[in-house]
Amino acid sequence: HPHVGRSCNALGKVYHALGRYRQAEDCYIQALEIWEQTVGRQHPLGAIALDNLASLYVDQGRYEQAKGFYREALGIRERFLGAEHPHVAQTLSNLASLYIVWSEYTEAEHLIQRALSIYERTLGSRHPEVASSLSNLASLHKACEQFVRAEYLYQQALEIREKSLGPQHPEVAAN
């Protein structure tokens, strides 16, 4: 049943957070297999497991595998949810982070800009996800030693987080 897949996926996220990568991978794969059998791999539930597997593989340095899973999840989400859905933006942001690791800054910037545009159109320009995209873009500019641009983007992200979450929220302190 698909709900069993959800439970496996949730447990995988706990193991992932604890650094128990083998157990996390087993849970994500089990969730994916359950969803393949019950709703099909090309269903948005499958994209959740693929996205989580990709994130796990990034943390393990298994970048090529991560890239394939992120791309597959992105394709599923675009087909089922539409190209302008926030979950599409989430996967774009995740894929962009991988390109930053590879120092492929042009591709990363394209993906971040696309995610930012989706979030602004669907959630509004003052949403915390917009702030996250601005922070991602700032990190990219920082990596490219474009410090003035990075500072400006970090300040924009901070302003959005302070207004939308409040000045005492943990995400504000992290920014």
Coordinates of N, CA, C and O in Angstrom, one line a residue:
H1 N 0.8 -1.2 0.0 CA 0.0 0.0 0.0 C 0.9 1.3 0.0 O 1.9 1.3 0.7
P2 N 0.5 2.3 -0.7 CA 1.3 3.5 -0.8 C 1.6 4.1 0.6 O 2.7 4.7 0.8
H3 N 0.8 3.9 1.6 CA 1.1 4.5 2.9 C 2.2 3.8 3.6 O 3.0 4.4 4.4
V4 N 2.4 2.5 3.3 CA 3.6 1.8 3.8 C 4.9 2.5 3.2 O 5.9 2.7 3.9
G5 N 4.8 2.8 1.9 CA 5.9 3.5 1.3 C 6.2 4.9 2.0 O 7.4 5.2 2.2
R6 N 5.2 5.6 2.3 CA 5.4 6.9 3.1 C 6.1 6.6 4.4 O 7.0 7.4 4.7
S7 N 5.7 5.6 5.1 CA 6.4 5.3 6.4 C 7.8 4.9 6.1 O 8.7 5.3 6.9
C8 N 8.1 4.1 5.1 CA 9.5 3.7 4.8 C 10.3 5.0 4.5 O 11.4 5.1 4.9
N9 N 9.7 5.8 3.7 CA 10.4 7.1 3.3 C 10.7 8.0 4.5 O 11.8 8.5 4.7
A10 N 9.7 8.1 5.4 CA 9.9 8.9 6.6 C 11.0 8.3 7.5 O 11.8 9.1 8.0
L11 N 11.0 7.0 7.6 CA 12.1 6.4 8.4 C 13.4 6.6 7.8 O 14.4 6.9 8.5
G12 N 13.5 6.5 6.5 CA 14.7 6.8 5.7 C 15.2 8.2 6.0 O 16.4 8.4 6.2
K13 N 14.3 9.2 6.1 CA 14.7 10.6 6.4 C 15.3 10.7 7.8 O 16.3 11.4 8.0
V14 N 14.8 9.9 8.8 CA 15.3 9.9 10.1 C 16.7 9.3 10.1 O 17.7 9.9 10.6
Y15 N 16.9 8.2 9.5 CA 18.2 7.5 9.4 C 19.2 8.4 8.7 O 20.4 8.5 9.1
H16 N 18.7 9.1 7.6 CA 19.6 10.0 6.9 C 20.1 11.1 7.8 O 21.3 11.5 7.9
A17 N 19.2 11.7 8.6 CA 19.5 12.8 9.5 C 20.5 12.3 10.6 O 21.3 13.1 11.0
L18 N 20.4 11.1 10.9 CA 21.3 10.5 11.9 C 22.6 10.0 11.4 O 23.5 9.6 12.1
G19 N 22.8 10.1 10.1 CA 24.0 9.7 9.4 C 24.1 8.2 9.2 O 25.2 7.7 9.0
R20 N 23.0 7.5 9.4 CA 22.9 6.1 9.2 C 22.5 5.8 7.7 O 21.4 5.4 7.4
Y21 N 23.5 6.1 6.9 CA 23.2 6.1 5.4 C 22.8 4.8 4.8 O 21.9 4.8 3.9
R22 N 23.4 3.7 5.2 CA 23.0 2.4 4.7 C 21.5 2.1 5.0 O 20.7 1.7 4.1
Q23 N 21.1 2.4 6.2 CA 19.7 2.1 6.6 C 18.8 3.1 5.9 O 17.7 2.8 5.4
A24 N 19.2 4.4 5.7 CA 18.4 5.3 5.0 C 18.2 4.9 3.5 O 17.1 4.9 3.0
E25 N 19.3 4.5 2.9 CA 19.2 4.0 1.5 C 18.3 2.8 1.4 O 17.4 2.8 0.5
D26 N 18.4 1.9 2.3 CA 17.5 0.7 2.3 C 16.0 1.2 2.4 O 15.1 0.7 1.7
C27 N 15.7 2.1 3.3 CA 14.3 2.6 3.4 C 13.8 3.3 2.2 O 12.7 3.1 1.8
Y28 N 14.7 4.2 1.6 CA 14.3 4.9 0.4 C 14.0 4.0 -0.7 O 13.1 4.1 -1.5
I29 N 14.9 3.0 -0.9 CA 14.7 2.0 -2.0 C 13.4 1.2 -1.7 O 12.7 0.9 -2.7
Q30 N 13.2 0.8 -0.5 CA 12.0 0.1 -0.2 C 10.7 0.9 -0.5 O 9.8 0.4 -1.1
A31 N 10.8 2.2 -0.1 CA 9.7 3.1 -0.4 C 9.5 3.2 -2.0 O 8.3 3.1 -2.5
L32 N 10.6 3.3 -2.7 CA 10.5 3.4 -4.1 C 9.9 2.2 -4.7 O 9.0 2.2 -5.6
E33 N 10.3 1.0 -4.2 CA 9.8 -0.3 -4.8 C 8.3 -0.4 -4.5 O 7.5 -0.9 -5.3
I34 N 7.9 0.0 -3.3 CA 6.5 -0.1 -2.9 C 5.7 0.8 -3.8 O 4.6 0.4 -4.4
W35 N 6.2 2.0 -4.1 CA 5.4 3.0 -4.9 C 5.4 2.5 -6.4 O 4.5 2.7 -7.1
E36 N 6.5 1.9 -6.8 CA 6.6 1.4 -8.2 C 5.5 0.3 -8.4 O 4.8 0.3 -9.4
Q37 N 5.3 -0.5 -7.3 CA 4.3 -1.6 -7.4 C 2.8 -1.1 -7.3 O 1.9 -1.7 -7.8
T38 N 2.7 0.0 -6.5 CA 1.3 0.4 -6.2 C 0.8 1.6 -7.1 O -0.4 1.6 -7.5
V39 N 1.7 2.5 -7.4 CA 1.2 3.7 -8.2 C 2.1 3.9 -9.4 O 1.8 4.7 -10.3
G40 N 3.2 3.2 -9.5 CA 4.1 3.3 -10.7 C 5.3 4.3 -10.3 O 5.1 5.2 -9.6
R41 N 6.4 4.0 -10.9 CA 7.7 4.7 -10.6 C 7.5 6.2 -11.1 O 8.1 7.1 -10.5
Q42 N 6.7 6.4 -12.2 CA 6.6 7.7 -12.7 C 5.5 8.6 -12.0 O 5.1 9.6 -12.5
H43 N 5.1 8.2 -10.9 CA 4.1 8.9 -10.0 C 4.9 9.9 -9.1 O 6.0 9.6 -8.8
P44 N 4.3 11.0 -8.8 CA 5.0 11.9 -7.9 C 5.5 11.3 -6.6 O 6.5 11.8 -6.0
L45 N 4.9 10.3 -6.1 CA 5.4 9.6 -4.9 C 6.8 9.0 -5.2 O 7.7 9.1 -4.3
G46 N 6.9 8.5 -6.4 CA 8.3 8.0 -6.7 C 9.3 9.1 -6.8 O 10.5 8.8 -6.4
A47 N 8.9 10.2 -7.2 CA 9.8 11.4 -7.2 C 10.3 11.7 -5.9 O 11.4 12.2 -5.7
I48 N 9.5 11.6 -4.8 CA 9.9 11.8 -3.5 C 11.1 10.9 -3.1 O 12.1 11.4 -2.6
A49 N 10.9 9.6 -3.3 CA 12.0 8.7 -3.0 C 13.2 9.0 -3.8 O 14.3 8.9 -3.3
L50 N 13.0 9.2 -5.1 CA 14.2 9.5 -5.9 C 14.9 10.8 -5.5 O 16.2 10.8 -5.4
D51 N 14.2 11.8 -5.1 CA 14.8 13.0 -4.6 C 15.6 12.8 -3.3 O 16.7 13.3 -3.1
N52 N 15.0 12.0 -2.4 CA 15.6 11.7 -1.2 C 16.9 10.8 -1.4 O 17.9 11.0 -0.7
L53 N 16.8 9.8 -2.3 CA 17.9 9.0 -2.6 C 19.1 9.9 -3.1 O 20.2 9.7 -2.8
A54 N 18.7 10.8 -4.0 CA 19.7 11.7 -4.6 C 20.4 12.5 -3.5 O 21.6 12.7 -3.5
S55 N 19.6 13.0 -2.6 CA 20.2 13.8 -1.5 C 21.1 13.0 -0.6 O 22.2 13.5 -0.3
L56 N 20.7 11.8 -0.4 CA 21.6 10.9 0.4 C 22.9 10.6 -0.4 O 24.0 10.7 0.2
Y57 N 22.8 10.4 -1.7 CA 24.0 10.1 -2.5 C 24.9 11.3 -2.5 O 26.1 11.2 -2.6
V58 N 24.3 12.5 -2.5 CA 25.2 13.7 -2.5 C 26.0 13.7 -1.2 O 27.2 14.0 -1.2
D59 N 25.3 13.4 -0.1 CA 26.0 13.4 1.2 C 27.1 12.3 1.3 O 28.0 12.4 2.1
Q60 N 27.0 11.3 0.4 CA 28.0 10.2 0.4 C 29.0 10.5 -0.7 O 29.9 9.6 -0.8
G61 N 28.9 11.6 -1.4 CA 29.8 11.8 -2.5 C 29.6 11.0 -3.8 O 30.4 10.9 -4.6
R62 N 28.4 10.4 -3.9 CA 28.0 9.6 -5.0 C 27.3 10.5 -6.0 O 26.1 10.3 -6.3
Y63 N 28.0 11.5 -6.6 CA 27.4 12.5 -7.3 C 26.7 12.1 -8.6 O 25.6 12.6 -9.0
E64 N 27.3 11.2 -9.4 CA 26.7 10.8 -10.6 C 25.4 10.1 -10.4 O 24.4 10.4 -11.1
Q65 N 25.3 9.3 -9.4 CA 24.0 8.6 -9.1 C 23.0 9.7 -8.7 O 21.8 9.6 -9.0
A66 N 23.4 10.6 -7.9 CA 22.5 11.7 -7.4 C 22.0 12.4 -8.6 O 20.8 12.7 -8.6
K67 N 22.8 12.8 -9.5 CA 22.4 13.6 -10.6 C 21.3 12.8 -11.4 O 20.3 13.4 -11.8
G68 N 21.5 11.6 -11.6 CA 20.5 10.8 -12.4 C 19.2 10.7 -11.6 O 18.1 10.9 -12.3
F69 N 19.2 10.6 -10.3 CA 17.9 10.5 -9.6 C 17.3 11.9 -9.5 O 16.0 12.0 -9.6
Y70 N 18.1 13.0 -9.3 CA 17.5 14.3 -9.4 C 16.8 14.6 -10.7 O 15.7 15.1 -10.8
R71 N 17.5 14.2 -11.8 CA 16.9 14.5 -13.1 C 15.6 13.7 -13.3 O 14.6 14.1 -13.9
E72 N 15.6 12.4 -12.9 CA 14.4 11.6 -13.0 C 13.3 12.2 -12.2 O 12.1 12.3 -12.6
A73 N 13.6 12.6 -10.9 CA 12.5 13.2 -10.1 C 12.0 14.5 -10.7 O 10.8 14.7 -10.7
L74 N 12.9 15.3 -11.3 CA 12.5 16.5 -11.9 C 11.5 16.2 -13.1 O 10.5 16.9 -13.2
G75 N 11.9 15.3 -13.9 CA 11.0 14.9 -15.0 C 9.6 14.5 -14.6 O 8.6 14.9 -15.1
I76 N 9.6 13.7 -13.6 CA 8.3 13.2 -13.0 C 7.5 14.4 -12.5 O 6.3 14.5 -12.8
R77 N 8.1 15.2 -11.7 CA 7.4 16.3 -11.1 C 6.9 17.3 -12.2 O 5.8 17.8 -12.1
E78 N 7.7 17.6 -13.2 CA 7.3 18.5 -14.3 C 6.1 17.9 -15.0 O 5.1 18.6 -15.3
R79 N 6.1 16.6 -15.3 CA 5.0 15.9 -16.0 C 3.7 15.9 -15.2 O 2.6 16.2 -15.7
F80 N 3.8 15.6 -13.9 CA 2.6 15.4 -13.1 C 2.1 16.7 -12.5 O 0.9 16.9 -12.4
L81 N 3.0 17.5 -12.1 CA 2.6 18.7 -11.3 C 2.7 20.0 -12.1 O 2.1 21.0 -11.7
G82 N 3.4 19.9 -13.3 CA 3.5 21.1 -14.1 C 4.9 21.8 -13.8 O 5.4 21.7 -12.7
A83 N 5.4 22.5 -14.8 CA 6.7 23.1 -14.7 C 6.8 24.2 -13.7 O 7.9 24.6 -13.3
E84 N 5.6 24.7 -13.2 CA 5.6 25.9 -12.3 C 5.3 25.5 -10.9 O 5.0 26.3 -10.1
H85 N 5.4 24.2 -10.5 CA 5.0 23.8 -9.2 C 6.2 23.9 -8.2 O 7.3 23.7 -8.6
P86 N 5.9 24.3 -6.9 CA 7.0 24.5 -6.0 C 7.8 23.2 -5.8 O 9.0 23.3 -5.5
H87 N 7.2 22.0 -5.9 CA 8.1 20.8 -5.8 C 9.1 20.7 -6.9 O 10.2 20.1 -6.8
V88 N 8.7 21.2 -8.1 CA 9.7 21.3 -9.2 C 10.8 22.2 -8.8 O 12.0 21.9 -9.0
A89 N 10.5 23.3 -8.2 CA 11.5 24.3 -7.8 C 12.4 23.6 -6.7 O 13.6 23.9 -6.8
Q90 N 11.9 22.8 -5.9 CA 12.7 22.2 -4.8 C 13.7 21.3 -5.5 O 14.9 21.3 -5.1
T91 N 13.3 20.5 -6.5 CA 14.2 19.6 -7.1 C 15.3 20.4 -7.9 O 16.4 20.0 -8.0
L92 N 14.8 21.5 -8.6 CA 15.8 22.3 -9.3 C 16.9 22.8 -8.3 O 18.0 22.9 -8.7
S93 N 16.4 23.3 -7.1 CA 17.4 23.8 -6.1 C 18.4 22.7 -5.7 O 19.6 22.9 -5.6
N94 N 17.8 21.5 -5.5 CA 18.7 20.4 -5.1 C 19.7 20.0 -6.2 O 20.9 19.8 -5.9
L95 N 19.3 20.0 -7.4 CA 20.2 19.7 -8.5 C 21.2 20.8 -8.7 O 22.4 20.6 -8.9
A96 N 20.8 22.1 -8.5 CA 21.7 23.2 -8.5 C 22.8 23.1 -7.5 O 24.0 23.3 -7.7
S97 N 22.5 22.6 -6.3 CA 23.5 22.4 -5.2 C 24.5 21.4 -5.7 O 25.7 21.6 -5.4
L98 N 24.1 20.4 -6.4 CA 25.1 19.4 -6.9 C 26.0 20.1 -7.9 O 27.2 19.8 -7.9
Y99 N 25.5 20.9 -8.8 CA 26.3 21.6 -9.8 C 27.3 22.5 -9.1 O 28.4 22.7 -9.6
I100 N 26.9 23.1 -8.0 CA 27.8 24.0 -7.2 C 29.0 23.1 -6.7 O 30.2 23.6 -6.8
V101 N 28.7 21.9 -6.2 CA 29.8 21.0 -5.7 C 30.8 20.8 -6.9 O 32.0 20.7 -6.6
W102 N 30.3 20.6 -8.1 CA 31.1 20.3 -9.3 C 31.7 21.6 -9.8 O 32.4 21.5 -10.9
S103 N 31.5 22.8 -9.2 CA 31.9 24.1 -9.7 C 31.4 24.4 -11.1 O 32.0 25.1 -11.9
E104 N 30.2 23.9 -11.4 CA 29.5 24.2 -12.7 C 28.6 25.3 -12.4 O 27.3 25.1 -12.4
Y105 N 29.1 26.5 -12.3 CA 28.3 27.6 -11.7 C 27.3 28.1 -12.7 O 26.2 28.6 -12.3
T106 N 27.6 28.1 -14.0 CA 26.6 28.6 -15.0 C 25.3 27.8 -14.9 O 24.2 28.3 -14.9
E107 N 25.5 26.4 -15.0 CA 24.3 25.6 -14.9 C 23.6 25.7 -13.5 O 22.4 25.8 -13.5
A108 N 24.4 25.8 -12.5 CA 23.8 26.0 -11.1 C 23.0 27.3 -11.1 O 21.8 27.3 -10.6
E109 N 23.5 28.4 -11.6 CA 22.8 29.6 -11.6 C 21.5 29.6 -12.4 O 20.5 30.1 -11.9
H110 N 21.5 28.9 -13.5 CA 20.3 28.8 -14.3 C 19.2 28.0 -13.5 O 18.1 28.5 -13.5
L111 N 19.6 27.0 -12.9 CA 18.6 26.2 -12.1 C 18.1 27.0 -10.9 O 16.9 26.9 -10.6
I112 N 19.0 27.7 -10.2 CA 18.5 28.5 -9.1 C 17.6 29.6 -9.5 O 16.6 29.9 -8.9
Q113 N 17.9 30.2 -10.6 CA 17.1 31.3 -11.1 C 15.7 30.8 -11.5 O 14.7 31.4 -11.2
R114 N 15.7 29.6 -12.1 CA 14.4 29.0 -12.5 C 13.6 28.7 -11.2 O 12.4 29.0 -11.2
A115 N 14.2 28.1 -10.2 CA 13.5 27.8 -9.0 C 13.0 29.1 -8.3 O 11.9 29.1 -7.8
L116 N 13.9 30.1 -8.3 CA 13.5 31.4 -7.7 C 12.2 32.0 -8.4 O 11.3 32.4 -7.7
S117 N 12.2 31.9 -9.7 CA 11.1 32.4 -10.5 C 9.8 31.6 -10.1 O 8.7 32.2 -10.0
I118 N 9.9 30.3 -10.0 CA 8.8 29.5 -9.7 C 8.2 29.9 -8.3 O 7.0 30.1 -8.1
Y119 N 9.1 30.0 -7.3 CA 8.7 30.3 -6.0 C 8.1 31.7 -5.9 O 7.0 31.9 -5.3
E120 N 8.6 32.7 -6.6 CA 8.1 34.0 -6.6 C 6.7 34.0 -7.2 O 5.8 34.7 -6.7
R121 N 6.5 33.3 -8.3 CA 5.2 33.3 -9.0 C 4.1 32.5 -8.2 O 3.0 32.9 -8.2
T122 N 4.6 31.4 -7.6 CA 3.6 30.5 -6.9 C 3.4 30.8 -5.5 O 2.3 30.6 -4.9
L123 N 4.4 31.3 -4.8 CA 4.3 31.5 -3.3 C 4.3 33.0 -2.9 O 4.0 33.3 -1.8
G124 N 4.8 33.8 -3.8 CA 4.9 35.3 -3.5 C 6.3 35.6 -3.2 O 7.1 34.8 -2.8
S125 N 6.7 36.9 -3.5 CA 8.1 37.3 -3.4 C 8.6 37.4 -1.9 O 9.8 37.6 -1.7
R126 N 7.7 37.3 -0.9 CA 8.1 37.4 0.4 C 8.1 36.1 1.2 O 8.1 36.0 2.4
H127 N 8.0 35.0 0.5 CA 7.9 33.6 1.1 C 9.3 33.2 1.5 O 10.3 33.4 0.8
P128 N 9.4 32.4 2.6 CA 10.7 31.8 3.0 C 11.5 31.0 1.9 O 12.7 31.0 1.9
E129 N 10.7 30.3 1.0 CA 11.4 29.6 0.0 C 12.1 30.5 -1.0 O 13.1 30.2 -1.6
V130 N 11.5 31.7 -1.2 CA 12.2 32.7 -2.0 C 13.5 33.1 -1.3 O 14.6 33.2 -2.0
A131 N 13.5 33.3 0.0 CA 14.7 33.6 0.7 C 15.7 32.5 0.6 O 16.9 32.7 0.4
S132 N 15.3 31.2 0.6 CA 16.2 30.1 0.5 C 16.9 30.1 -0.9 O 18.1 29.9 -1.0
S133 N 16.1 30.4 -1.9 CA 16.7 30.5 -3.3 C 17.7 31.7 -3.4 O 18.7 31.6 -4.0
L134 N 17.3 32.8 -2.8 CA 18.3 33.9 -2.8 C 19.5 33.6 -2.0 O 20.6 34.0 -2.5
S135 N 19.4 32.8 -0.9 CA 20.6 32.4 -0.2 C 21.5 31.4 -1.1 O 22.7 31.5 -1.1
N136 N 20.8 30.5 -1.8 CA 21.5 29.6 -2.7 C 22.2 30.4 -3.8 O 23.4 30.1 -4.1
L137 N 21.6 31.4 -4.3 CA 22.2 32.3 -5.3 C 23.4 33.0 -4.7 O 24.4 33.2 -5.4
A138 N 23.2 33.5 -3.5 CA 24.3 34.2 -2.8 C 25.5 33.3 -2.6 O 26.6 33.7 -2.8
S139 N 25.2 32.1 -2.2 CA 26.3 31.1 -2.0 C 27.1 30.9 -3.3 O 28.3 30.8 -3.3
L140 N 26.3 30.8 -4.4 CA 27.0 30.6 -5.7 C 27.9 31.8 -6.0 O 29.0 31.6 -6.4
H141 N 27.4 33.0 -5.8 CA 28.2 34.2 -6.1 C 29.4 34.3 -5.2 O 30.5 34.7 -5.6
K142 N 29.2 33.9 -3.9 CA 30.3 33.8 -3.0 C 31.4 32.9 -3.5 O 32.6 33.2 -3.5
A143 N 31.0 31.7 -4.0 CA 31.9 30.7 -4.5 C 32.7 31.2 -5.7 O 33.8 30.9 -6.0
C144 N 32.0 32.1 -6.5 CA 32.6 32.8 -7.6 C 33.4 34.0 -7.3 O 33.9 34.8 -8.2
E145 N 33.5 34.3 -6.0 CA 34.2 35.5 -5.4 C 33.6 36.8 -5.9 O 34.3 37.8 -6.1
Q146 N 32.3 36.8 -6.1 CA 31.5 38.0 -6.4 C 30.8 38.4 -5.1 O 29.6 38.2 -4.9
F147 N 31.7 38.9 -4.2 CA 31.2 39.2 -2.9 C 30.2 40.3 -2.7 O 29.3 40.2 -1.8
V148 N 30.3 41.3 -3.5 CA 29.3 42.4 -3.4 C 27.9 41.9 -3.8 O 26.9 42.1 -3.1
R149 N 27.8 41.1 -4.8 CA 26.5 40.5 -5.3 C 26.1 39.5 -4.2 O 24.9 39.5 -3.9
A150 N 27.0 38.7 -3.7 CA 26.6 37.7 -2.6 C 26.0 38.5 -1.4 O 25.0 38.1 -0.9
E151 N 26.7 39.5 -1.0 CA 26.2 40.3 0.2 C 24.8 40.8 0.0 O 23.9 40.7 0.8
Y152 N 24.6 41.4 -1.2 CA 23.3 41.9 -1.5 C 22.2 40.9 -1.5 O 21.1 41.1 -0.9
L153 N 22.5 39.7 -2.0 CA 21.5 38.6 -2.0 C 21.2 38.0 -0.6 O 20.1 37.7 -0.3
Y154 N 22.3 37.9 0.1 CA 22.2 37.5 1.5 C 21.3 38.5 2.3 O 20.5 38.1 3.1
Q155 N 21.5 39.7 2.1 CA 20.7 40.7 2.8 C 19.2 40.7 2.4 O 18.4 40.8 3.3
Q156 N 19.0 40.4 1.1 CA 17.6 40.3 0.7 C 16.9 39.1 1.3 O 15.8 39.1 1.8
A157 N 17.7 38.0 1.4 CA 17.2 36.7 2.0 C 16.9 37.0 3.5 O 15.8 36.5 4.0
L158 N 17.8 37.6 4.1 CA 17.6 37.9 5.6 C 16.4 38.8 5.8 O 15.6 38.5 6.7
E159 N 16.2 39.8 5.0 CA 15.0 40.7 5.2 C 13.7 39.9 5.0 O 12.8 40.1 5.8
I160 N 13.7 39.0 4.0 CA 12.5 38.2 3.8 C 12.2 37.3 5.0 O 11.1 37.2 5.5
R161 N 13.3 36.6 5.4 CA 13.1 35.7 6.6 C 12.7 36.5 7.8 O 11.8 36.0 8.6
E162 N 13.3 37.6 8.1 CA 12.9 38.4 9.3 C 11.4 38.8 9.2 O 10.7 38.7 10.2
K163 N 11.0 39.2 8.1 CA 9.6 39.7 7.9 C 8.6 38.5 7.9 O 7.5 38.6 8.4
S164 N 8.9 37.4 7.3 CA 8.0 36.3 7.2 C 8.0 35.3 8.4 O 7.0 34.7 8.7
L165 N 9.2 35.2 9.0 CA 9.3 34.2 10.1 C 9.5 34.9 11.5 O 9.3 34.2 12.5
G166 N 9.9 36.1 11.5 CA 10.2 36.8 12.7 C 11.7 36.8 13.0 O 12.4 35.9 12.7
P167 N 12.1 37.8 13.7 CA 13.6 38.0 13.9 C 14.2 36.9 14.8 O 15.4 36.7 14.8
Q168 N 13.4 36.2 15.6 CA 14.0 35.2 16.5 C 13.9 33.7 15.9 O 14.4 32.8 16.6
H169 N 13.4 33.6 14.7 CA 13.3 32.3 14.1 C 14.7 31.7 13.8 O 15.6 32.4 13.4
P170 N 14.9 30.4 14.0 CA 16.2 29.8 13.8 C 16.7 30.0 12.4 O 17.9 30.1 12.2
E171 N 15.9 30.0 11.4 CA 16.3 30.2 10.0 C 16.9 31.6 9.8 O 17.7 31.8 8.9
V172 N 16.4 32.6 10.6 CA 16.9 33.9 10.5 C 18.4 33.9 11.0 O 19.3 34.5 10.4
A173 N 18.6 33.3 12.1 CA 19.9 33.2 12.7 C 20.9 32.5 11.8 O 22.0 32.8 11.7
A174 N 20.4 31.4 11.1 CA 21.2 30.7 10.2 C 21.7 31.5 9.0 O 22.7 31.2 8.4
N175 N 20.8 32.4 8.6 CA 21.1 33.3 7.5 C 22.1 34.3 7.8 O 22.9 34.8 7.1

